[in-house]
Coordinates of C-alpha atoms in Angstrom, one line a residue:
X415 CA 224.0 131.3 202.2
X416 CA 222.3 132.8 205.1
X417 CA 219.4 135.0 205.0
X418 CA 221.3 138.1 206.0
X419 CA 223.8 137.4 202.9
X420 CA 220.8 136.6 201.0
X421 CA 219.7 140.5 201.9
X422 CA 223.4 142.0 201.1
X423 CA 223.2 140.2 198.0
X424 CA 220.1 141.9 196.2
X425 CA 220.6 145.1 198.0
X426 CA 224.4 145.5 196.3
X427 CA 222.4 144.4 193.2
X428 CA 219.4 147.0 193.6
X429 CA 222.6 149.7 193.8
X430 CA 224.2 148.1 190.8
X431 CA 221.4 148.5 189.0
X432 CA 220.8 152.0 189.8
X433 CA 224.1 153.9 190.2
X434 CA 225.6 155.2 187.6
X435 CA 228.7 153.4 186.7
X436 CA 227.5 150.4 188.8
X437 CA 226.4 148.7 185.8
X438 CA 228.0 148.3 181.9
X439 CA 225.6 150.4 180.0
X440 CA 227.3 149.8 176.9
X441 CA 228.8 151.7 174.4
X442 CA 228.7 152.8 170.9
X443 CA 229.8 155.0 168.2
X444 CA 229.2 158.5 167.0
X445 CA 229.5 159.1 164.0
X446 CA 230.1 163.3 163.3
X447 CA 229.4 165.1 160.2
X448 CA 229.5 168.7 159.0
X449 CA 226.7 170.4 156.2
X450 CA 226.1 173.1 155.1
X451 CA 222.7 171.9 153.7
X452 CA 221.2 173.6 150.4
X453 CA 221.9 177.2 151.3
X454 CA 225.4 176.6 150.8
X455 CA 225.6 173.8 148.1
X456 CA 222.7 175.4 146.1
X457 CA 222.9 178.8 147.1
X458 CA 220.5 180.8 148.9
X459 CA 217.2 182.1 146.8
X460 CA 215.6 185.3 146.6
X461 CA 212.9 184.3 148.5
X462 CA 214.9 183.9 151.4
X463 CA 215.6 187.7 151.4
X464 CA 212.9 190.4 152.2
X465 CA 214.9 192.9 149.5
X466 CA 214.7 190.4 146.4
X467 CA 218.8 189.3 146.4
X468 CA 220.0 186.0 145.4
X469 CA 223.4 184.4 146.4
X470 CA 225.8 181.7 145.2
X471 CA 228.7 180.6 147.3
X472 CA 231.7 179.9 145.4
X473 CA 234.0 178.6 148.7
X474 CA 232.3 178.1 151.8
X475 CA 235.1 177.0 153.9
X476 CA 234.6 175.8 157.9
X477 CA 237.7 174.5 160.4
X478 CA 236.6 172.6 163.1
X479 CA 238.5 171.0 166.2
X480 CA 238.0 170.2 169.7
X481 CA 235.0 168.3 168.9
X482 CA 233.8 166.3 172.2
X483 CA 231.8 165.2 174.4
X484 CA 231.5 164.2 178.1
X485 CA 233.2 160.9 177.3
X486 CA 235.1 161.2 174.4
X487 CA 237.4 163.6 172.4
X488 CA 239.1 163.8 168.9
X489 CA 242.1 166.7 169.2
X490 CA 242.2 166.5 165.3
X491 CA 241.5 170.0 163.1
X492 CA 239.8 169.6 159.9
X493 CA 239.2 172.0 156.9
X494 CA 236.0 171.4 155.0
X495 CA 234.2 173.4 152.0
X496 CA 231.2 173.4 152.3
X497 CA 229.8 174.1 148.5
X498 CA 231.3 170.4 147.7
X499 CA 227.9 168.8 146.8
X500 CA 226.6 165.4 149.1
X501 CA 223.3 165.3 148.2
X502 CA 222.0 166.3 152.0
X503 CA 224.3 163.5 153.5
X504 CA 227.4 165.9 154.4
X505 CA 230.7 165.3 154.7
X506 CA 232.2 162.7 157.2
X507 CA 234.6 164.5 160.4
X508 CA 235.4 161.9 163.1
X509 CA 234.3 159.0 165.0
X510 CA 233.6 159.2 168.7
X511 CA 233.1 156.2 171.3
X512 CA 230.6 157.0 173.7
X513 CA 228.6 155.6 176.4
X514 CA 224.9 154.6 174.9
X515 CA 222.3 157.1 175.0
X516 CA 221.8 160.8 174.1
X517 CA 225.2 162.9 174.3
X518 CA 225.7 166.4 174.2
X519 CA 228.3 167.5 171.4
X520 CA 230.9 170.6 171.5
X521 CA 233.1 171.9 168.7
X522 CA 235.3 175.0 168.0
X523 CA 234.8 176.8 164.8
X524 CA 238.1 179.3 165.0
X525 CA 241.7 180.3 163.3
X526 CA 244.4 177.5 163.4
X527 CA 247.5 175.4 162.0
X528 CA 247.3 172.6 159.0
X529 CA 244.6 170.8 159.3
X530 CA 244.8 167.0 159.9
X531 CA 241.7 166.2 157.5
X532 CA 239.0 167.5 155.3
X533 CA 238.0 168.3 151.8
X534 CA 240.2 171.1 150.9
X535 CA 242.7 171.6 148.5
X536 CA 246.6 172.8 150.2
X537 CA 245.7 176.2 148.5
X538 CA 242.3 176.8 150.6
X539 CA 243.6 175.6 154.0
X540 CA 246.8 177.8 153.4
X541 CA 244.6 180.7 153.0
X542 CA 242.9 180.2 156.6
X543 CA 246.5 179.9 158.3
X544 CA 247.7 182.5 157.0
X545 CA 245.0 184.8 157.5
X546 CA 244.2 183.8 160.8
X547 CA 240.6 182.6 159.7
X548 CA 238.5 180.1 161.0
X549 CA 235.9 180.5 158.4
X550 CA 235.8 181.8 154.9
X551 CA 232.7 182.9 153.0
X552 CA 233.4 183.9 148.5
X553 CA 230.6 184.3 146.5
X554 CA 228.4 186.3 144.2
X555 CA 224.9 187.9 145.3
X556 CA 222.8 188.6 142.4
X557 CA 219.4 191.2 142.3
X558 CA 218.3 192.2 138.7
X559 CA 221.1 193.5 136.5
X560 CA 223.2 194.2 139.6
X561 CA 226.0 191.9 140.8
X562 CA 228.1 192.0 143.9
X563 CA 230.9 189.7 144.7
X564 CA 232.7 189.2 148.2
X565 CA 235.2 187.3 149.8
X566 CA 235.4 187.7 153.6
X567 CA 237.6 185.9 156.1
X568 CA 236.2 186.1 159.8
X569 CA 238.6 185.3 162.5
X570 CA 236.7 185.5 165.3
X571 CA 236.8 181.9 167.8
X572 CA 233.9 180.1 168.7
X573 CA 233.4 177.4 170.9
X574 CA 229.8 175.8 170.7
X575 CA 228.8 173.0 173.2
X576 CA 225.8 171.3 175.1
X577 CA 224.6 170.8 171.6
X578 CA 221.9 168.5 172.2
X579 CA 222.5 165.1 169.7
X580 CA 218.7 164.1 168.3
X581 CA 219.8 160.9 167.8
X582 CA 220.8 158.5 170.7
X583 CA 223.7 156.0 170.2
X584 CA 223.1 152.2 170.9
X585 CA 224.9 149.9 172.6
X586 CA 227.4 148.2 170.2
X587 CA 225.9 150.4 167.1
X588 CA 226.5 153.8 165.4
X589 CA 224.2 156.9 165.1
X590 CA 225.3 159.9 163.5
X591 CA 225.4 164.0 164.6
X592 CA 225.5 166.7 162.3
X593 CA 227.3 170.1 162.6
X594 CA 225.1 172.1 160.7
X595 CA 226.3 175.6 159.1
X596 CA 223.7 178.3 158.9
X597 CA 224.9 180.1 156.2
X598 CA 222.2 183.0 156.2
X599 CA 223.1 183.9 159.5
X600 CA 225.7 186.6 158.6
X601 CA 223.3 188.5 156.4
X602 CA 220.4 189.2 159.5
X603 CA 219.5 192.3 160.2
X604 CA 219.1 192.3 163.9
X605 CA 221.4 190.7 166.4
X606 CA 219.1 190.3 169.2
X607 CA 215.7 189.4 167.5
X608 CA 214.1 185.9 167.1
X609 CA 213.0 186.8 163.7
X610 CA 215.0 188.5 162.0
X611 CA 215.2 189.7 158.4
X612 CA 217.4 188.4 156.1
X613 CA 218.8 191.4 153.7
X614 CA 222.0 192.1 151.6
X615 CA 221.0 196.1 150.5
X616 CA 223.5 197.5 153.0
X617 CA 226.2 195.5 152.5
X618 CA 225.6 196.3 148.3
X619 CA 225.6 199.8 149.5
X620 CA 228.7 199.5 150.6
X621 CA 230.4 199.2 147.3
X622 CA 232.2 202.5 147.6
X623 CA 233.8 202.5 144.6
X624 CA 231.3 200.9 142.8
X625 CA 233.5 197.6 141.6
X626 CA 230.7 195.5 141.9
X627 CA 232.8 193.8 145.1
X628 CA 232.6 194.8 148.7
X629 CA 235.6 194.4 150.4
X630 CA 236.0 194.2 154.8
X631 CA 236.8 197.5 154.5
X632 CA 234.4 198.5 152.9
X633 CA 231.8 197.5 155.1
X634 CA 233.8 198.7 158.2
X635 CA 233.4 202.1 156.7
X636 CA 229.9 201.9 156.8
X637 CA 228.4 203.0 159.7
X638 CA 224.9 201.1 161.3
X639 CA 224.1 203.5 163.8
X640 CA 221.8 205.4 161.7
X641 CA 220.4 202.7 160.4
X642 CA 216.4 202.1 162.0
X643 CA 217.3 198.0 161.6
X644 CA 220.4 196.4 162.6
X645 CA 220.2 196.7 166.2
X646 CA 222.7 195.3 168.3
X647 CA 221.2 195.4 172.0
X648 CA 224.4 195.9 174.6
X649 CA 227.5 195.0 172.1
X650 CA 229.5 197.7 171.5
X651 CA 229.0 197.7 167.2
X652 CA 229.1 200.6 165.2
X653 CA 229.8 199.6 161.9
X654 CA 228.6 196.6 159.3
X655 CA 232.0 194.8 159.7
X656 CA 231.9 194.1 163.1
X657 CA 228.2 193.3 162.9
X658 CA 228.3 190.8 159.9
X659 CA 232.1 189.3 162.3
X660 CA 229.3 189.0 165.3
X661 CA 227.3 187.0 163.4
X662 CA 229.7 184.6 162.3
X663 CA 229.8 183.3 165.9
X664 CA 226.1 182.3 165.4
X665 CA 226.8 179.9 162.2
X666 CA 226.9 176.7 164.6
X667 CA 224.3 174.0 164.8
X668 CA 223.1 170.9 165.5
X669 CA 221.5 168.3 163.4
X670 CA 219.8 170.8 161.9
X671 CA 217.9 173.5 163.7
X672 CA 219.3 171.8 166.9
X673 CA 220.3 175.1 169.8
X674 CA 224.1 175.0 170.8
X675 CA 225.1 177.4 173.6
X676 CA 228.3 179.0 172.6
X677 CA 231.4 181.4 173.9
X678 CA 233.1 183.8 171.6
X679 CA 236.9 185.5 171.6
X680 CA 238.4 187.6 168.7
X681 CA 237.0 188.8 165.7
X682 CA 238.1 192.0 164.2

């Protein structure tokens, strides 16, 4: 070899090692789950809200599809409920392989067809295709002697991405994601604050007929522009419905407290 194939030598190797592609890198496997940690399984305390209210979820149901990333898709939908207890473990979506290092994670929470997997019974993924729901919140609120069921479909479509994965994937090994569910999101009192409350006296005051259940109707009758909280900045709101069907395209999260940027269609 002469000396000038000597220098072509390590200077294709210097590139190798420093392009992007140049080199194997190495795969590995990520692992996605969904949770809807303790405030769904467990229910949220009263604590938790500034006016006193405690609530239980009886169905807490989620679809999910078009879960990427850069590298790697899974076109599947799946239909999970969330209340199904896993001891802060979650419940297993899909398998991705990705390159090795620190990926950034989209999914779509939104209305669909049969879902290809999940936890749900035929009944419960029915009741999203039919109703053109991509999420499904039932439960009971309790404060005192008072009790107010609800059962609310939203319908809105969500698409949440560059969610930033904590963990980072090694080469030839697994490390795990989780879409995390905020549950206590629909119940803030302010769409454009950092710190919000969370409350639940407006939507009981929304009872109209005093059934102890409020109904979408209900709250879409009552109106929030007299109201001094429940601001909502530049969005054209005017009534609790819409508000609380704003806030469902916030429930998305990763790994926990983990930021997702997100893009919203629908909701009614």
């Amino acid at each position: 070899m002469t000396m000038s194939q000597f220098h072509a030598c390590t200077f294709a190797l210097a590139v190798a090692m420093v392009l992007p592609g140049c080199a194997d890198d190495g795969e590995g496997t990520l692992e996605v789950r969904v949770w809807g940690e303790e405030f769904i399984e467990e229910g949220i305390p009263s604590d938790v809200f500034v006016d006193g209210w405690a609530l239980s979820f009886e169905h807490y149901l989620v679809a999910l599809d078009t879960i990427a990333t850069d590298d790697a898709d899974d076109g599947g939908r799946y239909v999970f409920d969330l209340t199904a207890p896993t001891g802060g473990s979650g419940h297993a979506v899909t398998s991705l392989v990705v390159p090795q290092g620190r990926p950034l994670l989209g999914f779509r929470i939104a209305p669909g067809g049969a879902p290809d997997g999940g936890n749900v019974s035929e009944a419960d993924a029915q009741r999203l295709t039919d109703g053109g729901f991509g999420l499904w919140v039932e439960g009971t609120a309790t404060k005192g002697d008072a009790t107010i069921g609800f059962a609310w479909g939203f319908d809105s479509e969500t698409t949440y991405h560059d969610c930033e994965v904590v963990a980072a994937v090694p080469a030839d090994g697994s490390a795990n994601a989780t879409i995390t569910i905020h549950a206590d999101h629909i119940f803030y009192d302010d769409l454009e604050s950092t710190t919000p409350n969370t409350a639940f006296d407006l939507i009981a005051a929304s009872d109209a007929d005093g059934d102890g259940v409020v109904t979408p109707d209900e709250l879409r009758a009552r109106d929030i522009r007299p109201e001094a909280r429940y601001q909502v900045g530049s969005q054209d709101i005017d009534n609790l419905w819409d508000y609380m069907n704003a806030l469902s395209r916030t429930v998305g999260h990763i790994d926990g407290e983990g930021e997702c940027k997100n893009s919203s269609a629908g909701g009614t």
